[in-house]
Structures are given as C-alpha cells and as structure tokens.
Amino acid sequence: MHIQLQLGSRIRELRRTRGWSQEAFADFCGIHRSHMGEIERGRANVTLLTLLIIAKQLQVTASALLNEIA
C-alpha cells in the first residue's frame, strides 16, 4: 500500500477510536475539513508541521504514526 494511504488510514483509525468526526478533528487541528479528508484518503502530501499537529492532537508521537509504514 502506498505510504500516503497507510498514513491516512492510520490517522482515520485513531480519530475514529476517539469518537471524533472528521470535521471536528480538522477544526481541532486547525486544518480545513476538505484537506483532512484528502490526508485521510492518502491524496495529500502531509508536511512535517501538519504531521506534528495531527500527532499532537491524537496524543501520539509522529514516530508512532509513521511506525511500520513503508
């Protein structure tokens, strides 16, 4: 699976386990909802800053998000 798809899937999974809608999570991260949707679908290249913001809001490390993604 493509790296962006794997990362997006992991972000979506963690968001859902916390019971957050995509729109609420995007607002929480300060990211537009449509961009968050692109990230979760693996259609957007995530910048390091965006990755760090998402990880912080999910209360995980960036390395945990990237763990076992290849």
Tab-separated table of N, CA, C and O in Angstrom:
chain	number	residue	atom	x	y	z
A	1	MET	N	0.856	-1.181	0.000
A	1	MET	CA	0.000	0.000	0.000
A	1	MET	C	0.899	1.240	0.000
A	1	MET	O	1.937	1.271	0.636
A	2	HIS	N	0.489	2.253	-0.691
A	2	HIS	CA	1.229	3.497	-0.795
A	2	HIS	C	1.370	4.146	0.585
A	2	HIS	O	0.467	4.076	1.422
A	3	ILE	N	2.492	4.790	0.837
A	3	ILE	CA	2.795	5.394	2.132
A	3	ILE	C	1.718	6.388	2.555
A	3	ILE	O	1.278	6.378	3.710
A	4	GLN	N	1.277	7.244	1.645
A	4	GLN	CA	0.260	8.235	1.979
A	4	GLN	C	-1.052	7.555	2.368
A	4	GLN	O	-1.744	8.012	3.281
A	5	LEU	N	-1.402	6.470	1.686
A	5	LEU	CA	-2.620	5.736	2.022
A	5	LEU	C	-2.514	5.106	3.405
A	5	LEU	O	-3.479	5.128	4.180
A	6	GLN	N	-1.358	4.553	3.708
A	6	GLN	CA	-1.150	3.930	5.022
A	6	GLN	C	-1.245	4.964	6.140
A	6	GLN	O	-1.893	4.727	7.166
A	7	LEU	N	-0.599	6.107	5.938
A	7	LEU	CA	-0.635	7.157	6.943
A	7	LEU	C	-2.057	7.676	7.125
A	7	LEU	O	-2.534	7.830	8.253
A	8	GLY	N	-2.731	7.945	6.039
A	8	GLY	CA	-4.107	8.435	6.111
A	8	GLY	C	-5.022	7.461	6.818
A	8	GLY	O	-5.871	7.849	7.631
A	9	SER	N	-4.849	6.188	6.523
A	9	SER	CA	-5.653	5.151	7.160
A	9	SER	C	-5.395	5.113	8.666
A	9	SER	O	-6.327	4.975	9.465
A	10	ARG	N	-4.136	5.233	9.053
A	10	ARG	CA	-3.797	5.229	10.480
A	10	ARG	C	-4.397	6.438	11.185
A	10	ARG	O	-4.949	6.324	12.277
A	11	ILE	N	-4.320	7.607	10.563
A	11	ILE	CA	-4.898	8.820	11.154
A	11	ILE	C	-6.408	8.648	11.311
A	11	ILE	O	-6.973	8.951	12.363
A	12	ARG	N	-7.073	8.157	10.264
A	12	ARG	CA	-8.523	7.941	10.318
A	12	ARG	C	-8.894	6.968	11.440
A	12	ARG	O	-9.833	7.204	12.203
A	13	GLU	N	-8.148	5.880	11.541
A	13	GLU	CA	-8.418	4.872	12.564
A	13	GLU	C	-8.293	5.461	13.969
A	13	GLU	O	-9.174	5.255	14.820
A	14	LEU	N	-7.222	6.208	14.218
A	14	LEU	CA	-7.024	6.810	15.537
A	14	LEU	C	-8.093	7.861	15.838
A	14	LEU	O	-8.578	7.956	16.968
A	15	ARG	N	-8.465	8.630	14.830
A	15	ARG	CA	-9.515	9.646	15.013
A	15	ARG	C	-10.830	8.973	15.378
A	15	ARG	O	-11.528	9.390	16.316
A	16	ARG	N	-11.176	7.933	14.650
A	16	ARG	CA	-12.444	7.236	14.898
A	16	ARG	C	-12.470	6.563	16.275
A	16	ARG	O	-13.514	6.539	16.917
A	17	THR	N	-11.341	6.004	16.706
A	17	THR	CA	-11.319	5.356	18.021
A	17	THR	C	-11.552	6.367	19.135
A	17	THR	O	-12.008	5.995	20.214
A	18	ARG	N	-11.272	7.624	18.856
A	18	ARG	CA	-11.513	8.674	19.841
A	18	ARG	C	-12.920	9.262	19.717
A	18	ARG	O	-13.309	10.133	20.481
A	19	GLY	N	-13.658	8.798	18.706
A	19	GLY	CA	-15.040	9.228	18.542
A	19	GLY	C	-15.223	10.599	17.935
A	19	GLY	O	-16.269	11.216	18.092
A	20	TRP	N	-14.207	11.085	17.224
A	20	TRP	CA	-14.277	12.414	16.636
A	20	TRP	C	-14.706	12.327	15.180
A	20	TRP	O	-14.235	11.471	14.433
A	21	SER	N	-15.558	13.244	14.776
A	21	SER	CA	-15.882	13.351	13.354
A	21	SER	C	-14.682	13.958	12.644
A	21	SER	O	-13.829	14.612	13.264
A	22	GLN	N	-14.642	13.754	11.349
A	22	GLN	CA	-13.541	14.323	10.568
A	22	GLN	C	-13.560	15.846	10.662
A	22	GLN	O	-12.516	16.478	10.810
A	23	GLU	N	-14.744	16.429	10.608
A	23	GLU	CA	-14.864	17.883	10.669
A	23	GLU	C	-14.396	18.424	12.018
A	23	GLU	O	-13.639	19.400	12.074
A	24	ALA	N	-14.809	17.788	13.108
A	24	ALA	CA	-14.399	18.236	14.439
A	24	ALA	C	-12.891	18.097	14.610
A	24	ALA	O	-12.233	18.998	15.153
A	25	PHE	N	-12.337	16.986	14.145
A	25	PHE	CA	-10.898	16.778	14.277
A	25	PHE	C	-10.116	17.795	13.445
A	25	PHE	O	-9.117	18.341	13.905
A	26	ALA	N	-10.578	18.053	12.241
A	26	ALA	CA	-9.918	19.048	11.394
A	26	ALA	C	-9.922	20.413	12.076
A	26	ALA	O	-8.891	21.099	12.114
A	27	ASP	N	-11.062	20.798	12.658
A	27	ASP	CA	-11.139	22.067	13.383
A	27	ASP	C	-10.175	22.076	14.564
A	27	ASP	O	-9.501	23.069	14.813
A	28	PHE	N	-10.131	20.971	15.280
A	28	PHE	CA	-9.259	20.818	16.430
A	28	PHE	C	-7.794	21.005	16.026
A	28	PHE	O	-6.996	21.579	16.774
A	29	CYS	N	-7.443	20.547	14.826
A	29	CYS	CA	-6.072	20.647	14.319
A	29	CYS	C	-5.791	21.968	13.610
A	29	CYS	O	-4.641	22.262	13.284
A	30	GLY	N	-6.838	22.735	13.322
A	30	GLY	CA	-6.662	23.972	12.576
A	30	GLY	C	-6.435	23.730	11.092
A	30	GLY	O	-5.759	24.507	10.411
A	31	ILE	N	-7.009	22.633	10.586
A	31	ILE	CA	-6.872	22.241	9.185
A	31	ILE	C	-8.257	22.238	8.557
A	31	ILE	O	-9.226	21.823	9.199
A	32	HIS	N	-8.358	22.690	7.328
A	32	HIS	CA	-9.653	22.668	6.648
A	32	HIS	C	-10.133	21.230	6.498
A	32	HIS	O	-9.348	20.318	6.252
A	33	ARG	N	-11.436	21.013	6.668
A	33	ARG	CA	-12.011	19.680	6.624
A	33	ARG	C	-11.713	18.963	5.316
A	33	ARG	O	-11.403	17.774	5.306
A	34	SER	N	-11.764	19.681	4.208
A	34	SER	CA	-11.506	19.021	2.920
A	34	SER	C	-10.050	18.563	2.822
A	34	SER	O	-9.771	17.506	2.253
A	35	HIS	N	-9.136	19.330	3.399
A	35	HIS	CA	-7.728	18.919	3.394
A	35	HIS	C	-7.533	17.689	4.282
A	35	HIS	O	-6.788	16.769	3.923
A	36	MET	N	-8.219	17.666	5.431
A	36	MET	CA	-8.127	16.496	6.314
A	36	MET	C	-8.669	15.269	5.583
A	36	MET	O	-8.107	14.179	5.694
A	37	GLY	N	-9.725	15.435	4.823
A	37	GLY	CA	-10.258	14.322	4.040
A	37	GLY	C	-9.252	13.822	3.025
A	37	GLY	O	-9.100	12.606	2.836
A	38	GLU	N	-8.549	14.738	2.374
A	38	GLU	CA	-7.514	14.350	1.416
A	38	GLU	C	-6.373	13.605	2.116
A	38	GLU	O	-5.845	12.636	1.575
A	39	ILE	N	-6.014	14.056	3.299
A	39	ILE	CA	-4.960	13.385	4.068
A	39	ILE	C	-5.401	11.966	4.398
A	39	ILE	O	-4.661	11.005	4.184
A	40	GLU	N	-6.614	11.823	4.921
A	40	GLU	CA	-7.096	10.506	5.329
A	40	GLU	C	-7.274	9.554	4.151
A	40	GLU	O	-7.171	8.347	4.314
A	41	ARG	N	-7.554	10.093	2.980
A	41	ARG	CA	-7.694	9.250	1.787
A	41	ARG	C	-6.352	9.009	1.095
A	41	ARG	O	-6.295	8.300	0.093
A	42	GLY	N	-5.284	9.603	1.611
A	42	GLY	CA	-3.967	9.414	1.033
A	42	GLY	C	-3.733	10.203	-0.232
A	42	GLY	O	-2.850	9.887	-1.022
A	43	ARG	N	-4.486	11.253	-0.420
A	43	ARG	CA	-4.366	12.068	-1.636
A	43	ARG	C	-3.577	13.348	-1.425
A	43	ARG	O	-3.382	14.116	-2.362
A	44	ALA	N	-3.128	13.585	-0.197
A	44	ALA	CA	-2.374	14.807	0.095
A	44	ALA	C	-1.022	14.436	0.682
A	44	ALA	O	-0.918	13.510	1.480
A	45	ASN	N	-0.018	15.156	0.260
A	45	ASN	CA	1.309	15.032	0.865
A	45	ASN	C	1.277	15.841	2.151
A	45	ASN	O	1.003	17.037	2.132
A	46	VAL	N	1.549	15.209	3.260
A	46	VAL	CA	1.485	15.874	4.554
A	46	VAL	C	2.831	16.506	4.857
A	46	VAL	O	3.866	15.836	4.781
A	47	THR	N	2.810	17.788	5.207
A	47	THR	CA	4.052	18.438	5.617
A	47	THR	C	4.427	17.956	7.018
A	47	THR	O	3.588	17.436	7.759
A	48	LEU	N	5.666	18.154	7.376
A	48	LEU	CA	6.131	17.767	8.705
A	48	LEU	C	5.342	18.509	9.776
A	48	LEU	O	4.932	17.918	10.775
A	49	LEU	N	5.094	19.790	9.576
A	49	LEU	CA	4.348	20.577	10.551
A	49	LEU	C	2.932	20.019	10.731
A	49	LEU	O	2.467	19.846	11.858
A	50	THR	N	2.269	19.708	9.638
A	50	THR	CA	0.921	19.148	9.706
A	50	THR	C	0.937	17.795	10.414
A	50	THR	O	0.072	17.508	11.246
A	51	LEU	N	1.924	16.971	10.112
A	51	LEU	CA	2.047	15.670	10.761
A	51	LEU	C	2.215	15.843	12.271
A	51	LEU	O	1.585	15.133	13.069
A	52	LEU	N	3.034	16.789	12.690
A	52	LEU	CA	3.248	17.037	14.114
A	52	LEU	C	1.982	17.543	14.798
A	52	LEU	O	1.671	17.142	15.922
A	53	ILE	N	1.234	18.403	14.122
A	53	ILE	CA	-0.029	18.913	14.679
A	53	ILE	C	-1.026	17.773	14.850
A	53	ILE	O	-1.662	17.637	15.899
A	54	ILE	N	-1.171	16.945	13.819
A	54	ILE	CA	-2.106	15.813	13.880
A	54	ILE	C	-1.703	14.858	14.997
A	54	ILE	O	-2.545	14.425	15.792
A	55	ALA	N	-0.430	14.536	15.080
A	55	ALA	CA	0.052	13.623	16.125
A	55	ALA	C	-0.233	14.190	17.513
A	55	ALA	O	-0.710	13.469	18.401
A	56	LYS	N	0.032	15.473	17.688
A	56	LYS	CA	-0.199	16.098	18.993
A	56	LYS	C	-1.669	16.016	19.379
A	56	LYS	O	-1.999	15.674	20.512
A	57	GLN	N	-2.555	16.313	18.442
A	57	GLN	CA	-3.989	16.287	18.742
A	57	GLN	C	-4.488	14.868	18.986
A	57	GLN	O	-5.442	14.664	19.738
A	58	LEU	N	-3.845	13.881	18.366
A	58	LEU	CA	-4.206	12.482	18.598
A	58	LEU	C	-3.524	11.928	19.851
A	58	LEU	O	-3.752	10.789	20.238
A	59	GLN	N	-2.659	12.734	20.457
A	59	GLN	CA	-1.910	12.372	21.659
A	59	GLN	C	-1.016	11.150	21.427
A	59	GLN	O	-0.942	10.241	22.252
A	60	VAL	N	-0.354	11.172	20.272
A	60	VAL	CA	0.654	10.165	19.936
A	60	VAL	C	1.855	10.910	19.378
A	60	VAL	O	1.767	12.080	19.032
A	61	THR	N	2.970	10.223	19.258
A	61	THR	CA	4.143	10.840	18.643
A	61	THR	C	4.055	10.699	17.128
A	61	THR	O	3.347	9.818	16.615
A	62	ALA	N	4.776	11.554	16.439
A	62	ALA	CA	4.830	11.440	14.980
A	62	ALA	C	5.441	10.108	14.590
A	62	ALA	O	5.004	9.472	13.631
A	63	SER	N	6.423	9.650	15.355
A	63	SER	CA	7.036	8.355	15.040
A	63	SER	C	6.038	7.211	15.207
A	63	SER	O	6.081	6.243	14.467
A	64	ALA	N	5.108	7.335	16.154
A	64	ALA	CA	4.074	6.300	16.312
A	64	ALA	C	3.152	6.277	15.098
A	64	ALA	O	2.721	5.200	14.664
A	65	LEU	N	2.858	7.450	14.531
A	65	LEU	CA	2.030	7.488	13.318
A	65	LEU	C	2.750	6.832	12.142
A	65	LEU	O	2.122	6.187	11.311
A	66	LEU	N	4.058	7.017	12.091
A	66	LEU	CA	4.838	6.502	10.962
A	66	LEU	C	5.371	5.075	11.170
A	66	LEU	O	5.873	4.473	10.230
A	67	ASN	N	5.233	4.567	12.372
A	67	ASN	CA	5.755	3.250	12.696
A	67	ASN	C	5.163	2.177	11.784
A	67	ASN	O	3.957	2.104	11.585
A	68	GLU	N	6.049	1.383	11.202
A	68	GLU	CA	5.700	0.255	10.322
A	68	GLU	C	5.059	0.678	8.999
A	68	GLU	O	4.452	-0.138	8.318
A	69	ILE	N	5.186	1.934	8.631
A	69	ILE	CA	4.730	2.383	7.317
A	69	ILE	C	5.925	2.341	6.381
A	69	ILE	O	6.967	2.908	6.661
A	70	ALA	N	5.762	1.643	5.281
A	70	ALA	CA	6.872	1.539	4.309
A	70	ALA	C	6.361	1.454	2.902
A	70	ALA	O	5.310	1.064	2.602
